Amino acid sequence: MSHEVLDGVRDLLPTIRERADEAERLRVIPEASIKDLESTGFFRLLQPKLYDGFEADPIDFYTAVREIAGACGSTGWVSSVLGVHPWQVALFAKDAQEAVWGADTSARLSSSYAPTGKAIVADGGYTLSGKWSFSSGSDHAQWVLLGGLVFNAEGQIVDFKTFMIPRSDYEILDVWNVVGLRGTGSNDIVVNDVFVPEAFTLSMSDTGRCYGPGQEVNTSDLYKLPFHSLFTSTITTPIVGMAYGAYAEHVDMQQKRVRAAYLGEKASLDPFAAVRIARASSDIDAAWALLVNNIREEQALVAKGEKIPLSLRLKVRRDQVVGTQRSIDAIDALFEASGGRALAEGTYLQRAWRDAHAGRVHAANDPERALQMYGASEFGHKVDPGMY
């Protein structure tokens, strides 16, 4: 089924690219693009079979995201974020899954995981309040997943959880006015004293050890992979896709470009231009190959029933943040070598340049912290818990 979804996504790519300017103008992905992607089954790739999902190989999901982002960075970003959430919902208690998909298996969720909200322990659950930023694709979602610190009656922090909230219980603030990833509609979410039942929460300490109560009904190996491996790769993959899209447009532009300053020489005959695309393509391919290889390593261990070691999880993060940087470096080099025509509105290159740098500031792409954890672990030091 994944191959049919990928074929359907590829058929949509010209249309998605044509709508890229519209996405920037609207500051959200056009509803028609979301409906088109839904019709291919894309949003069901990581969804449990229990709720009409495909429980697909995550690499197939990432491949689809990469290609979507190669047509429109904002659409790729939102597709990736909305598309990965069904994987986490599958880890929630059955009651929560039923609330999301029982009446409509096409329901979608956005998110904002930074623990900027406060939850107070209450009878049977929690009372949640707060404001969260950067909830990409929130206009296309009926639920939201929010990170929050849990406080007991004495005011002590006792947990860090993800809270699942229906659309009726939160407000979306339209604040997304930015220069990159303009079409993602990454607006703020506001919640005021909403009661969240225990079943609609998931402790990050549980996901950190690859556990969730939903595994009782969703037994696929897919749902035994590390949360942070899948979710941080979800943030890097669109940027890798942008790099592939920028590369394709750069090569096409250079084959048509004549350099007036060099007596009408064809740009494609410039030996330095050939070296630039060789280096850029190697960086992009390396980013993608390492992402795929690392997820495959984790899958192999899960298939054998073995625990995924911290060293591998840290390696996933190492290569994920470096993969983002490699992709951005490639885009920068291609953009700088493309000439003045790449600056024109409507070109993929200038949009990819803006979108990739916007994606770089996401917390999952913070290279220093991820690399420091990897290096410290290699030296035998204990690393602080983090996004691994």
Short mmCIF file of C-alpha atoms in Angstrom, two decimals:
data_model
loop_
_atom_site.label_atom_id
_atom_site.label_comp_id
_atom_site.label_asym_id
_atom_site.label_seq_id
_atom_site.Cartn_x
_atom_site.Cartn_y
_atom_site.Cartn_z
CA MET A 1 0.00 0.00 0.00
CA SER A 2 2.89 2.38 0.72
CA HIS A 3 3.95 2.24 -2.93
CA GLU A 4 0.46 3.28 -4.02
CA VAL A 5 0.60 6.21 -1.61
CA LEU A 6 4.03 7.23 -2.92
CA ASP A 7 2.79 7.03 -6.51
CA GLY A 8 -0.19 9.19 -5.58
CA VAL A 9 2.03 11.75 -3.85
CA ARG A 10 4.35 11.91 -6.86
CA ASP A 11 1.40 12.58 -9.15
CA LEU A 12 0.53 15.58 -6.95
CA LEU A 13 3.98 17.19 -6.96
CA PRO A 14 3.47 19.52 -9.97
CA THR A 15 0.24 20.82 -8.42
CA ILE A 16 1.84 21.28 -5.00
CA ARG A 17 4.66 23.25 -6.61
CA GLU A 18 2.18 25.45 -8.46
CA ARG A 19 0.47 26.25 -5.15
CA ALA A 20 3.68 27.23 -3.33
CA ASP A 21 3.17 30.96 -3.90
CA GLU A 22 -0.44 30.65 -2.75
CA ALA A 23 0.72 28.94 0.46
CA GLU A 24 3.08 31.84 1.17
CA ARG A 25 0.38 34.39 0.46
CA LEU A 26 -2.20 32.64 2.66
CA ARG A 27 0.40 31.78 5.35
CA VAL A 28 -1.17 28.32 5.54
CA ILE A 29 -1.18 25.33 3.21
CA PRO A 30 -4.12 25.60 0.79
CA GLU A 31 -6.95 23.34 1.93
CA ALA A 32 -6.99 21.78 -1.54
CA SER A 33 -3.44 20.48 -1.01
CA ILE A 34 -4.36 18.91 2.33
CA LYS A 35 -7.38 17.23 0.73
CA ASP A 36 -5.28 16.02 -2.19
CA LEU A 37 -2.70 14.51 0.16
CA GLU A 38 -5.46 12.95 2.23
CA SER A 39 -6.87 11.32 -0.89
CA THR A 40 -3.56 9.55 -1.51
CA GLY A 41 -3.61 8.04 1.99
CA PHE A 42 -0.48 9.94 3.00
CA PHE A 43 -1.74 10.95 6.46
CA ARG A 44 -2.56 7.30 7.22
CA LEU A 45 0.94 5.96 6.61
CA LEU A 46 1.92 5.82 10.30
CA GLN A 47 -1.65 5.40 11.60
CA PRO A 48 -2.65 2.10 13.26
CA LYS A 49 -4.47 -0.49 11.18
CA LEU A 50 -7.03 -0.56 13.99
CA TYR A 51 -8.18 2.83 12.67
CA ASP A 52 -7.82 2.35 8.91
CA GLY A 53 -4.13 3.19 8.87
CA PHE A 54 -1.33 1.46 7.00
CA GLU A 55 1.29 0.99 9.77
CA ALA A 56 3.82 1.63 7.01
CA ASP A 57 7.59 1.58 7.05
CA PRO A 58 8.67 4.99 8.40
CA ILE A 59 11.20 5.25 5.56
CA ASP A 60 8.30 5.22 3.11
CA PHE A 61 6.77 8.07 5.11
CA TYR A 62 10.02 10.02 5.07
CA THR A 63 10.44 9.39 1.35
CA ALA A 64 7.01 10.88 0.67
CA VAL A 65 7.80 13.90 2.87
CA ARG A 66 11.14 14.42 1.12
CA GLU A 67 9.46 14.53 -2.27
CA ILE A 68 6.66 16.85 -1.12
CA ALA A 69 9.22 19.25 0.34
CA GLY A 70 11.11 19.12 -2.94
CA ALA A 71 8.04 20.72 -4.53
CA CYS A 72 7.10 23.11 -1.69
CA GLY A 73 9.02 23.44 1.57
CA SER A 74 6.05 24.61 3.62
CA THR A 75 3.83 21.80 2.38
CA GLY A 76 6.56 19.28 3.08
CA TRP A 77 7.02 20.63 6.60
CA VAL A 78 3.32 20.55 7.47
CA SER A 79 2.86 17.13 5.86
CA SER A 80 5.72 15.75 7.90
CA VAL A 81 4.48 17.17 11.19
CA LEU A 82 0.82 16.27 10.74
CA GLY A 83 1.76 12.91 9.28
CA VAL A 84 3.91 11.75 12.21
CA HIS A 85 1.35 12.48 14.93
CA PRO A 86 -0.75 9.36 14.29
CA TRP A 87 2.33 7.39 15.36
CA GLN A 88 2.27 9.02 18.79
CA VAL A 89 -1.49 8.78 19.15
CA ALA A 90 -1.06 5.03 18.71
CA LEU A 91 0.88 5.05 22.01
CA PHE A 92 -1.95 6.67 23.98
CA ALA A 93 -4.52 4.64 25.89
CA LYS A 94 -7.26 3.06 23.77
CA ASP A 95 -9.88 5.56 25.04
CA ALA A 96 -7.86 8.46 23.67
CA GLN A 97 -7.35 6.76 20.29
CA GLU A 98 -11.07 6.09 20.12
CA ALA A 99 -11.85 9.74 20.88
CA VAL A 100 -9.63 10.90 18.01
CA TRP A 101 -10.51 8.32 15.36
CA GLY A 102 -13.63 6.49 16.54
CA ALA A 103 -16.01 8.69 14.56
CA ASP A 104 -13.60 9.88 11.86
CA THR A 105 -10.40 8.03 11.01
CA SER A 106 -9.23 11.00 8.94
CA ALA A 107 -8.95 13.29 12.00
CA ARG A 108 -5.58 15.08 12.23
CA LEU A 109 -3.52 16.57 15.05
CA SER A 110 -1.03 19.43 15.26
CA SER A 111 1.43 19.87 18.13
CA SER A 112 3.70 22.04 20.23
CA TYR A 113 5.86 19.98 22.56
CA ALA A 114 7.85 22.61 24.43
CA PRO A 115 6.65 22.43 28.06
CA THR A 116 5.34 25.99 28.15
CA GLY A 117 2.05 24.92 29.72
CA LYS A 118 1.33 24.07 33.34
CA ALA A 119 -0.72 21.05 34.40
CA ILE A 120 -1.99 20.61 37.95
CA VAL A 121 -2.91 17.18 39.23
CA ALA A 122 -6.70 16.82 39.59
CA ASP A 123 -9.06 13.96 40.33
CA GLY A 124 -8.83 11.56 37.36
CA GLY A 125 -6.50 13.75 35.35
CA TYR A 126 -5.06 17.25 35.12
CA THR A 127 -6.05 20.88 34.72
CA LEU A 128 -4.00 22.42 31.91
CA SER A 129 -3.31 26.05 31.06
CA GLY A 130 -0.77 27.87 28.94
CA LYS A 131 0.27 29.25 25.59
CA TRP A 132 2.30 27.27 23.06
CA SER A 133 4.04 28.58 19.95
CA PHE A 134 4.80 27.16 16.51
CA SER A 135 1.94 24.66 16.07
CA SER A 136 2.48 23.97 12.37
CA GLY A 137 -0.60 23.01 10.38
CA SER A 138 -2.95 23.81 13.27
CA ASP A 139 -5.60 25.14 10.88
CA HIS A 140 -5.89 21.66 9.39
CA ALA A 141 -6.18 19.77 12.69
CA GLN A 142 -9.07 18.75 14.92
CA TRP A 143 -6.83 18.00 17.93
CA VAL A 144 -3.53 19.23 19.33
CA LEU A 145 -0.71 17.54 21.26
CA LEU A 146 0.83 19.86 23.84
CA GLY A 147 3.82 19.50 26.15
CA GLY A 148 3.39 20.49 29.75
CA LEU A 149 5.04 20.18 33.14
CA VAL A 150 2.91 18.49 35.80
CA PHE A 151 2.76 20.05 39.27
CA ASN A 152 1.39 18.44 42.42
CA ALA A 153 -0.60 20.22 45.12
CA GLU A 154 2.64 21.35 46.76
CA GLY A 155 3.81 23.04 43.57
CA GLN A 156 6.52 20.47 42.81
CA ILE A 157 7.19 19.24 39.28
CA VAL A 158 6.34 15.54 39.12
CA ASP A 159 6.24 14.78 35.39
CA PHE A 160 6.55 16.08 31.84
CA LYS A 161 3.67 14.94 29.67
CA THR A 162 2.05 15.28 26.28
CA PHE A 163 -1.59 16.34 26.59
CA MET A 164 -4.15 15.59 23.88
CA ILE A 165 -6.76 18.36 23.53
CA PRO A 166 -9.81 18.57 21.19
CA ARG A 167 -10.31 21.63 18.98
CA SER A 168 -13.22 22.84 21.12
CA ASP A 169 -10.90 23.31 24.10
CA TYR A 170 -8.18 25.55 22.64
CA GLU A 171 -7.80 28.81 20.74
CA ILE A 172 -5.52 29.41 17.76
CA LEU A 173 -3.84 32.83 17.67
CA ASP A 174 -2.92 34.00 14.16
CA VAL A 175 0.62 35.26 14.76
CA TRP A 176 2.60 33.56 11.97
CA ASN A 177 4.17 36.46 10.03
CA VAL A 178 7.65 35.29 9.05
CA VAL A 179 10.15 35.23 6.18
CA GLY A 180 10.62 31.45 5.91
CA LEU A 181 8.20 28.51 6.03
CA ARG A 182 5.54 31.17 5.59
CA GLY A 183 2.95 28.67 4.46
CA THR A 184 3.08 26.45 7.54
CA GLY A 185 0.58 28.41 9.62
CA SER A 186 2.68 27.72 12.73
CA ASN A 187 0.45 29.72 15.02
CA ASP A 188 0.08 29.89 18.81
CA ILE A 189 -2.22 27.66 20.85
CA VAL A 190 -3.92 28.91 24.02
CA VAL A 191 -5.55 26.70 26.67
CA ASN A 192 -7.29 28.02 29.78
CA ASP A 193 -8.04 25.67 32.69
CA VAL A 194 -9.02 22.66 30.60
CA PHE A 195 -9.49 19.30 32.32
CA VAL A 196 -7.53 16.53 30.60
CA PRO A 197 -8.34 12.93 31.63
CA GLU A 198 -5.40 10.68 32.50
CA ALA A 199 -6.02 8.54 29.39
CA PHE A 200 -5.45 11.61 27.21
CA THR A 201 -1.90 12.11 28.48
CA LEU A 202 1.40 10.41 27.78
CA SER A 203 4.46 10.72 29.99
CA MET A 204 7.67 11.63 28.20
CA SER A 205 9.49 9.29 30.56
CA ASP A 206 7.42 6.45 29.09
CA THR A 207 8.06 7.47 25.49
CA GLY A 208 11.73 7.85 26.41
CA ARG A 209 11.83 4.13 27.15
CA CYS A 210 9.84 3.25 24.01
CA TYR A 211 6.64 2.51 25.90
CA GLY A 212 3.04 3.63 25.71
CA PRO A 213 -0.21 2.02 26.89
CA GLY A 214 -1.44 1.96 23.29
CA GLN A 215 1.06 -0.80 22.54
CA GLU A 216 -1.44 -3.21 24.08
CA VAL A 217 -3.68 -2.81 21.02
CA ASN A 218 -1.12 -1.59 18.46
CA THR A 219 1.44 -4.37 18.56
CA SER A 220 3.40 -3.54 15.39
CA ASP A 221 7.16 -3.07 15.72
CA LEU A 222 6.55 0.40 14.26
CA TYR A 223 5.28 1.60 17.63
CA LYS A 224 8.32 0.31 19.52
CA LEU A 225 10.75 2.74 17.91
CA PRO A 226 12.13 5.69 19.92
CA PHE A 227 9.92 8.77 19.95
CA HIS A 228 12.79 11.22 19.57
CA SER A 229 14.40 9.29 16.71
CA LEU A 230 11.20 9.44 14.67
CA PHE A 231 10.18 12.96 15.58
CA THR A 232 13.53 14.67 15.08
CA SER A 233 13.94 12.87 11.74
CA THR A 234 10.51 14.27 10.91
CA ILE A 235 11.99 17.76 11.25
CA THR A 236 15.15 17.07 9.23
CA THR A 237 13.50 15.22 6.34
CA PRO A 238 11.68 18.26 4.87
CA ILE A 239 14.96 20.20 4.89
CA VAL A 240 16.70 17.36 3.06
CA GLY A 241 13.80 17.46 0.60
CA MET A 242 14.27 21.20 0.13
CA ALA A 243 17.93 20.54 -0.66
CA TYR A 244 17.01 17.98 -3.31
CA GLY A 245 14.52 20.42 -4.80
CA ALA A 246 17.07 23.25 -4.78
CA TYR A 247 19.64 21.00 -6.42
CA ALA A 248 17.26 20.01 -9.23
CA GLU A 249 16.34 23.63 -9.96
CA HIS A 250 19.96 24.80 -9.81
CA VAL A 251 21.09 22.17 -12.31
CA ASP A 252 18.22 23.05 -14.64
CA MET A 253 18.92 26.79 -14.38
CA GLN A 254 22.64 26.40 -15.03
CA GLN A 255 22.05 24.34 -18.15
CA LYS A 256 20.09 27.28 -19.58
CA ARG A 257 22.19 30.10 -18.14
CA VAL A 258 24.62 32.14 -20.24
CA ARG A 259 27.15 34.19 -18.26
CA ALA A 260 27.43 37.61 -19.89
CA ALA A 261 30.47 38.53 -17.79
CA TYR A 262 32.37 35.60 -19.28
CA LEU A 263 31.81 36.36 -22.98
CA GLY A 264 28.59 34.41 -23.23
CA GLU A 265 29.98 31.19 -21.80
CA LYS A 266 27.38 28.60 -20.86
CA ALA A 267 27.34 28.21 -17.09
CA SER A 268 27.20 24.44 -17.43
CA LEU A 269 30.66 24.52 -19.06
CA ASP A 270 32.24 26.19 -16.04
CA PRO A 271 34.40 23.52 -14.33
CA PHE A 272 33.93 25.19 -10.97
CA ALA A 273 30.16 24.92 -11.40
CA ALA A 274 30.57 21.18 -11.94
CA VAL A 275 32.61 20.88 -8.74
CA ARG A 276 29.98 22.81 -6.77
CA ILE A 277 27.15 20.50 -7.74
CA ALA A 278 29.29 17.45 -7.04
CA ARG A 279 29.97 18.66 -3.50
CA ALA A 280 26.38 19.73 -2.90
CA SER A 281 24.90 16.47 -4.15
CA SER A 282 27.29 14.46 -1.96
CA ASP A 283 26.25 16.41 1.15
CA ILE A 284 22.55 15.98 0.39
CA ASP A 285 22.90 12.27 -0.35
CA ALA A 286 24.92 11.78 2.85
CA ALA A 287 22.24 13.49 4.94
CA TRP A 288 19.55 11.22 3.51
CA ALA A 289 21.60 8.01 3.58
CA LEU A 290 22.55 8.38 7.24
CA LEU A 291 18.96 9.18 8.26
CA VAL A 292 17.71 6.05 6.50
CA ASN A 293 20.53 3.84 7.74
CA ASN A 294 20.06 4.83 11.37
CA ILE A 295 16.32 4.19 11.37
CA ARG A 296 17.00 0.85 9.70
CA GLU A 297 19.44 -0.04 12.50
CA GLU A 298 16.80 0.70 15.10
CA GLN A 299 14.19 -1.29 13.21
CA ALA A 300 16.50 -4.30 13.03
CA LEU A 301 16.99 -4.30 16.81
CA VAL A 302 13.25 -3.96 17.44
CA ALA A 303 12.56 -6.86 15.07
CA LYS A 304 14.91 -9.03 17.14
CA GLY A 305 13.28 -7.93 20.38
CA GLU A 306 16.44 -6.19 21.54
CA LYS A 307 16.69 -2.89 23.38
CA ILE A 308 17.94 0.05 21.34
CA PRO A 309 21.14 1.24 23.05
CA LEU A 310 21.67 4.85 24.03
CA SER A 311 24.72 4.97 21.76
CA LEU A 312 22.56 4.34 18.69
CA ARG A 313 19.90 6.81 19.76
CA LEU A 314 22.57 9.45 20.23
CA LYS A 315 23.98 8.58 16.81
CA VAL A 316 20.54 9.15 15.30
CA ARG A 317 20.51 12.62 16.83
CA ARG A 318 24.11 13.29 15.76
CA ASP A 319 23.39 12.49 12.14
CA GLN A 320 20.00 14.17 12.22
CA VAL A 321 21.35 17.60 13.22
CA VAL A 322 24.39 17.24 10.96
CA GLY A 323 22.07 16.15 8.14
CA THR A 324 20.10 19.36 8.56
CA GLN A 325 23.31 21.39 8.43
CA ARG A 326 24.63 19.51 5.40
CA SER A 327 21.39 20.18 3.56
CA ILE A 328 21.42 23.87 4.41
CA ASP A 329 25.08 24.21 3.45
CA ALA A 330 24.26 22.62 0.09
CA ILE A 331 21.32 24.98 -0.45
CA ASP A 332 23.50 27.97 0.44
CA ALA A 333 26.20 26.93 -2.03
CA LEU A 334 23.69 26.30 -4.82
CA PHE A 335 21.83 29.54 -4.20
CA GLU A 336 25.01 31.61 -4.18
CA ALA A 337 26.13 30.04 -7.47
CA SER A 338 22.81 30.41 -9.27
CA GLY A 339 23.00 34.03 -10.39
CA GLY A 340 20.54 36.86 -10.09
CA ARG A 341 17.61 35.00 -11.65
CA ALA A 342 17.40 32.79 -8.56
CA LEU A 343 16.29 35.88 -6.60
CA ALA A 344 13.05 36.20 -8.54
CA GLU A 345 9.77 35.60 -6.72
CA GLY A 346 8.36 32.25 -7.69
CA THR A 347 11.66 30.43 -7.99
CA TYR A 348 12.05 27.36 -5.84
CA LEU A 349 15.66 28.22 -4.95
CA GLN A 350 15.02 31.47 -3.09
CA ARG A 351 12.08 29.90 -1.27
CA ALA A 352 14.11 26.83 -0.30
CA TRP A 353 16.88 29.10 0.96
CA ARG A 354 14.43 30.95 3.22
CA ASP A 355 12.50 27.84 4.27
CA ALA A 356 15.56 25.77 5.13
CA HIS A 357 17.01 28.48 7.34
CA ALA A 358 13.63 28.87 9.04
CA GLY A 359 13.54 25.12 9.68
CA ARG A 360 17.04 25.26 11.12
CA VAL A 361 15.87 27.25 14.15
CA HIS A 362 13.54 24.45 15.28
CA ALA A 363 14.66 23.07 18.65
CA ALA A 364 15.21 19.61 17.14
CA ASN A 365 17.87 21.09 14.86
CA ASP A 366 20.00 22.57 17.66
CA PRO A 367 23.35 20.99 16.73
CA GLU A 368 25.47 21.87 19.74
CA ARG A 369 23.34 20.09 22.32
CA ALA A 370 22.92 16.92 20.26
CA LEU A 371 26.59 16.78 19.31
CA GLN A 372 27.74 17.51 22.85
CA MET A 373 25.64 14.62 24.17
CA TYR A 374 27.09 12.26 21.59
CA GLY A 375 30.67 13.31 22.25
CA ALA A 376 30.28 13.21 26.04
CA SER A 377 28.84 9.71 25.82
CA GLU A 378 31.74 8.56 23.64
CA PHE A 379 34.13 9.82 26.31
CA GLY A 380 32.30 7.71 28.88
CA HIS A 381 30.49 10.56 30.63
CA LYS A 382 26.88 10.35 31.73
CA VAL A 383 24.69 12.48 29.48
CA ASP A 384 21.70 14.48 30.63
CA PRO A 385 18.31 13.24 29.43
CA GLY A 386 17.32 15.09 26.34
CA MET A 387 15.94 14.67 22.85
CA TYR A 388 17.47 11.30 22.10
#
